[in-house]
């Protein structure tokens, strides 16, 4: 793959990329994660976002970031993170979620959202980058193939106080959980607002 790495800059603890489009010039997905934010929503449960009508409307704040690893974004917000996951080697992987407040981690069977399953949760909150505060923070082992993309999504709800959300993995050659590197995360075609007006492109 011939991918031009985006210019990275730090802002409020979040690495922002300069990527403006979900697809590179070759039609391959660009590196990154799409972050959609809805501010002004109370509650510490994921349902406090997903059960509201506003969740069915376009997020007023959409950003492109490099990792599923964010903190200190404010209070009373809900967030949805979308990316295509591509593993470096085929094999069994576990994914891990930590967050404050609650979050859900969903994984698809391919590059689409149609067969996503919730594979890890945090209820209430966990410590930052602590993958073992609660029993459901780690997924069961899942077989992932190196030549495929898998749709990955996190729904995160913050009420007040500290806030963070991170996703790690372990698998072939990765014995202990580490934050999923930027090289494994790509922007799903058709997710960014400027692309939603066009017909969706194929992911692979
Ligand atoms: Ca909090």
mmCIF file of C-alpha atoms and ligand atoms in Angstrom:
data_model
loop_
_atom_site.group_PDB
_atom_site.id
_atom_site.type_symbol
_atom_site.label_atom_id
_atom_site.label_comp_id
_atom_site.label_asym_id
_atom_site.label_seq_id
_atom_site.Cartn_x
_atom_site.Cartn_y
_atom_site.Cartn_z
ATOM 1 C CA UNK A 1 0.000 0.000 0.000
ATOM 2 C CA UNK A 2 1.217 3.457 -0.868
ATOM 3 C CA UNK A 3 -0.114 5.690 1.912
ATOM 4 C CA UNK A 4 1.098 9.205 2.558
ATOM 5 C CA UNK A 5 1.183 9.668 6.324
ATOM 6 C CA UNK A 6 -0.867 12.667 7.480
ATOM 7 C CA UNK A 7 0.682 15.564 9.373
ATOM 8 C CA UNK A 8 -0.048 15.093 13.070
ATOM 9 C CA UNK A 9 -0.568 17.746 15.691
ATOM 10 C CA UNK A 10 -1.557 17.594 19.343
ATOM 11 C CA UNK A 11 -4.634 19.472 20.521
ATOM 12 C CA UNK A 12 -6.267 18.945 23.935
ATOM 13 C CA UNK A 13 -4.701 15.491 24.252
ATOM 14 C CA UNK A 14 -6.132 14.350 20.935
ATOM 15 C CA UNK A 15 -3.962 13.781 17.906
ATOM 16 C CA UNK A 16 -5.648 15.432 14.960
ATOM 17 C CA UNK A 17 -4.748 14.629 11.397
ATOM 18 C CA UNK A 18 -4.924 16.924 8.447
ATOM 19 C CA UNK A 19 -6.743 14.247 6.472
ATOM 20 C CA UNK A 20 -9.757 15.790 4.803
ATOM 21 C CA UNK A 21 -11.140 12.794 2.945
ATOM 22 C CA UNK A 22 -11.884 9.178 3.790
ATOM 23 C CA UNK A 23 -10.174 7.898 0.679
ATOM 24 C CA UNK A 24 -6.706 8.364 -0.733
ATOM 25 C CA UNK A 25 -6.171 9.176 -4.378
ATOM 26 C CA UNK A 26 -5.922 5.450 -5.149
ATOM 27 C CA UNK A 27 -9.357 4.767 -3.663
ATOM 28 C CA UNK A 28 -7.869 2.984 -0.633
ATOM 29 C CA UNK A 29 -9.030 4.111 2.823
ATOM 30 C CA UNK A 30 -6.886 6.842 4.403
ATOM 31 C CA UNK A 31 -5.327 6.330 7.862
ATOM 32 C CA UNK A 32 -7.394 7.623 10.764
ATOM 33 C CA UNK A 33 -10.484 7.340 12.941
ATOM 34 C CA UNK A 34 -13.682 9.386 12.569
ATOM 35 C CA UNK A 35 -14.822 10.979 15.834
ATOM 36 C CA UNK A 36 -18.397 12.292 16.013
ATOM 37 C CA UNK A 37 -19.292 14.382 19.076
ATOM 38 C CA UNK A 38 -22.606 15.509 20.508
ATOM 39 C CA UNK A 39 -22.203 18.019 23.355
ATOM 40 C CA UNK A 40 -24.764 19.135 25.939
ATOM 41 C CA UNK A 41 -26.099 15.651 26.750
ATOM 42 C CA UNK A 42 -26.339 14.588 30.425
ATOM 43 C CA UNK A 43 -25.950 11.011 31.723
ATOM 44 C CA UNK A 44 -23.163 8.471 32.222
ATOM 45 C CA UNK A 45 -24.705 5.526 30.337
ATOM 46 C CA UNK A 46 -24.254 4.764 26.617
ATOM 47 C CA UNK A 47 -28.059 4.703 26.347
ATOM 48 C CA UNK A 48 -28.116 8.342 27.411
ATOM 49 C CA UNK A 49 -26.752 8.989 23.913
ATOM 50 C CA UNK A 50 -28.140 6.153 21.798
ATOM 51 C CA UNK A 51 -31.736 6.431 23.060
ATOM 52 C CA UNK A 52 -31.975 10.116 22.197
ATOM 53 C CA UNK A 53 -33.404 11.408 18.941
ATOM 54 C CA UNK A 54 -30.341 13.589 18.507
ATOM 55 C CA UNK A 55 -28.208 10.451 17.972
ATOM 56 C CA UNK A 56 -30.108 9.812 14.718
ATOM 57 C CA UNK A 57 -29.112 13.234 13.405
ATOM 58 C CA UNK A 58 -25.724 14.232 12.002
ATOM 59 C CA UNK A 59 -23.191 14.987 14.731
ATOM 60 C CA UNK A 60 -22.519 18.739 14.952
ATOM 61 C CA UNK A 61 -18.800 18.132 15.584
ATOM 62 C CA UNK A 62 -16.900 15.642 13.391
ATOM 63 C CA UNK A 63 -13.124 15.231 13.604
ATOM 64 C CA UNK A 64 -10.483 12.921 12.188
ATOM 65 C CA UNK A 65 -8.038 11.542 14.761
ATOM 66 C CA UNK A 66 -5.237 8.998 14.522
ATOM 67 C CA UNK A 67 -5.884 6.623 17.460
ATOM 68 C CA UNK A 68 -8.700 5.311 19.613
ATOM 69 C CA UNK A 69 -7.051 6.995 22.602
ATOM 70 C CA UNK A 70 -8.583 10.270 23.814
ATOM 71 C CA UNK A 71 -9.114 12.161 27.073
ATOM 72 C CA UNK A 72 -10.177 15.529 28.512
ATOM 73 C CA UNK A 73 -12.673 16.529 25.856
ATOM 74 C CA UNK A 74 -15.220 18.113 28.175
ATOM 75 C CA UNK A 75 -18.369 17.186 30.110
ATOM 76 C CA UNK A 76 -21.899 16.086 29.141
ATOM 77 C CA UNK A 77 -20.999 14.717 25.726
ATOM 78 C CA UNK A 78 -21.489 11.544 23.740
ATOM 79 C CA UNK A 79 -19.114 10.278 21.069
ATOM 80 C CA UNK A 80 -19.092 7.733 18.277
ATOM 81 C CA UNK A 81 -15.781 6.523 16.846
ATOM 82 C CA UNK A 82 -15.644 4.673 13.511
ATOM 83 C CA UNK A 83 -12.656 3.045 11.808
ATOM 84 C CA UNK A 84 -11.666 0.145 9.600
ATOM 85 C CA UNK A 85 -9.298 -2.198 11.446
ATOM 86 C CA UNK A 86 -6.557 -4.005 9.495
ATOM 87 C CA UNK A 87 -4.332 -6.423 11.411
ATOM 88 C CA UNK A 88 -0.625 -6.944 10.504
ATOM 89 C CA UNK A 89 -0.846 -10.749 10.653
ATOM 90 C CA UNK A 90 -3.746 -13.199 10.520
ATOM 91 C CA UNK A 91 -4.627 -14.861 13.807
ATOM 92 C CA UNK A 92 -6.584 -14.615 17.035
ATOM 93 C CA UNK A 93 -6.837 -11.148 18.572
ATOM 94 C CA UNK A 94 -8.417 -9.743 21.695
ATOM 95 C CA UNK A 95 -9.587 -6.138 21.824
ATOM 96 C CA UNK A 96 -9.708 -4.157 25.077
ATOM 97 C CA UNK A 97 -11.730 -1.101 26.086
ATOM 98 C CA UNK A 98 -11.151 1.410 28.878
ATOM 99 C CA UNK A 99 -13.280 4.509 29.378
ATOM 100 C CA UNK A 100 -14.751 7.148 31.683
ATOM 101 C CA UNK A 101 -17.708 7.182 31.682
ATOM 102 C CA UNK A 102 -19.368 4.192 29.987
ATOM 103 C CA UNK A 103 -18.537 2.832 26.514
ATOM 104 C CA UNK A 104 -19.288 -0.037 24.122
ATOM 105 C CA UNK A 105 -16.890 -1.551 21.567
ATOM 106 C CA UNK A 106 -18.433 -3.038 18.411
ATOM 107 C CA UNK A 107 -16.683 -5.095 15.711
ATOM 108 C CA UNK A 108 -17.990 -6.067 12.276
ATOM 109 C CA UNK A 109 -17.403 -9.279 10.340
ATOM 110 C CA UNK A 110 -16.187 -7.261 7.337
ATOM 111 C CA UNK A 111 -15.765 -3.630 6.261
ATOM 112 C CA UNK A 112 -19.483 -2.896 6.688
ATOM 113 C CA UNK A 113 -21.614 -2.161 9.754
ATOM 114 C CA UNK A 114 -24.313 -4.701 8.994
ATOM 115 C CA UNK A 115 -23.029 -7.568 11.181
ATOM 116 C CA UNK A 116 -21.384 -5.682 14.022
ATOM 117 C CA UNK A 117 -21.444 -7.239 17.487
ATOM 118 C CA UNK A 118 -20.737 -5.632 20.857
ATOM 119 C CA UNK A 119 -17.525 -7.340 22.029
ATOM 120 C CA UNK A 120 -16.491 -5.272 25.086
ATOM 121 C CA UNK A 121 -18.075 -2.777 27.477
ATOM 122 C CA UNK A 122 -17.272 -0.446 30.340
ATOM 123 C CA UNK A 123 -20.172 0.297 32.646
ATOM 124 C CA UNK A 124 -19.668 3.398 34.780
ATOM 125 C CA UNK A 125 -15.952 3.956 34.330
ATOM 126 C CA UNK A 126 -12.539 2.303 34.338
ATOM 127 C CA UNK A 127 -9.145 3.760 35.138
ATOM 128 C CA UNK A 128 -7.351 5.138 32.102
ATOM 129 C CA UNK A 129 -5.535 2.400 30.136
ATOM 130 C CA UNK A 130 -6.610 -0.169 32.719
ATOM 131 C CA UNK A 131 -8.080 -3.131 30.831
ATOM 132 C CA UNK A 132 -9.031 -5.206 33.871
ATOM 133 C CA UNK A 133 -11.189 -3.098 36.171
ATOM 134 C CA UNK A 134 -14.300 -4.906 34.909
ATOM 135 C CA UNK A 135 -14.732 -8.415 33.432
ATOM 136 C CA UNK A 136 -16.213 -7.275 30.097
ATOM 137 C CA UNK A 137 -13.434 -4.870 29.110
ATOM 138 C CA UNK A 138 -11.643 -7.607 27.105
ATOM 139 C CA UNK A 139 -13.242 -9.354 24.131
ATOM 140 C CA UNK A 140 -13.156 -13.053 23.513
ATOM 141 C CA UNK A 141 -10.400 -14.079 21.042
ATOM 142 C CA UNK A 142 -11.544 -13.332 17.486
ATOM 143 C CA UNK A 143 -9.968 -14.596 14.248
ATOM 144 C CA UNK A 144 -8.932 -11.680 12.023
ATOM 145 C CA UNK A 145 -7.358 -11.952 8.565
ATOM 146 C CA UNK A 146 -4.496 -9.674 7.492
ATOM 147 C CA UNK A 147 -5.862 -9.011 4.004
ATOM 148 C CA UNK A 148 -9.251 -7.745 5.179
ATOM 149 C CA UNK A 149 -10.803 -4.649 6.775
ATOM 150 C CA UNK A 150 -13.137 -4.910 9.771
ATOM 151 C CA UNK A 151 -15.528 -2.148 10.810
ATOM 152 C CA UNK A 152 -14.748 -1.005 14.364
ATOM 153 C CA UNK A 153 -16.998 1.321 16.333
ATOM 154 C CA UNK A 154 -17.007 2.724 19.867
ATOM 155 C CA UNK A 155 -19.909 4.528 21.505
ATOM 156 C CA UNK A 156 -18.771 6.579 24.501
ATOM 157 C CA UNK A 157 -20.801 8.640 26.983
ATOM 158 C CA UNK A 158 -19.312 11.128 29.405
ATOM 159 C CA UNK A 159 -21.278 12.930 32.095
ATOM 160 C CA UNK A 160 -18.848 14.836 34.340
ATOM 161 C CA UNK A 161 -15.413 14.758 35.959
ATOM 162 C CA UNK A 162 -12.534 12.939 34.249
ATOM 163 C CA UNK A 163 -13.175 11.518 30.762
ATOM 164 C CA UNK A 164 -11.235 9.189 28.515
ATOM 165 C CA UNK A 165 -11.660 6.345 25.996
ATOM 166 C CA UNK A 166 -9.030 3.940 24.680
ATOM 167 C CA UNK A 167 -8.927 0.709 22.680
ATOM 168 C CA UNK A 168 -6.030 -1.775 22.819
ATOM 169 C CA UNK A 169 -5.322 -5.141 21.269
ATOM 170 C CA UNK A 170 -3.264 -8.287 21.817
ATOM 171 C CA UNK A 171 -2.627 -11.024 19.269
ATOM 172 C CA UNK A 172 0.119 -12.609 17.136
ATOM 173 C CA UNK A 173 3.409 -11.039 18.287
ATOM 174 C CA UNK A 174 1.529 -8.743 20.711
ATOM 175 C CA UNK A 175 1.431 -10.686 24.009
ATOM 176 C CA UNK A 176 0.046 -7.909 26.247
ATOM 177 C CA UNK A 177 -2.544 -5.190 25.489
ATOM 178 C CA UNK A 178 -1.192 -2.097 23.728
ATOM 179 C CA UNK A 179 -3.108 0.819 22.207
ATOM 180 C CA UNK A 180 -3.989 -0.091 18.597
ATOM 181 C CA UNK A 181 -1.385 1.702 16.431
ATOM 182 C CA UNK A 182 -2.396 4.290 13.845
ATOM 183 C CA UNK A 183 -1.051 1.989 11.114
ATOM 184 C CA UNK A 184 -3.981 -0.398 11.724
ATOM 185 C CA UNK A 185 -6.823 2.152 11.619
ATOM 186 C CA UNK A 186 -8.413 3.625 8.487
ATOM 187 C CA UNK A 187 -11.283 5.985 7.742
ATOM 188 C CA UNK A 188 -14.389 4.109 6.581
ATOM 189 C CA UNK A 189 -15.562 5.399 3.193
ATOM 190 C CA UNK A 190 -18.846 7.308 3.331
ATOM 191 C CA UNK A 191 -18.622 8.297 7.021
ATOM 192 C CA UNK A 192 -17.265 11.830 6.805
ATOM 193 C CA UNK A 193 -20.000 14.479 6.268
ATOM 194 C CA UNK A 194 -18.622 15.598 2.900
ATOM 195 C CA UNK A 195 -18.797 12.004 1.647
ATOM 196 C CA UNK A 196 -22.288 11.200 2.923
ATOM 197 C CA UNK A 197 -23.723 13.298 0.111
ATOM 198 C CA UNK A 198 -21.973 11.059 -2.433
ATOM 199 C CA UNK A 199 -22.538 7.402 -3.141
ATOM 200 C CA UNK A 200 -20.506 5.193 -0.730
ATOM 201 C CA UNK A 201 -17.183 3.885 -2.037
ATOM 202 C CA UNK A 202 -16.034 0.305 -1.586
ATOM 203 C CA UNK A 203 -13.662 -0.268 1.339
ATOM 204 C CA UNK A 204 -11.494 -2.924 -0.267
HETATM 205 CA CA1 LIG B 1 -16.503 11.077 33.859
#
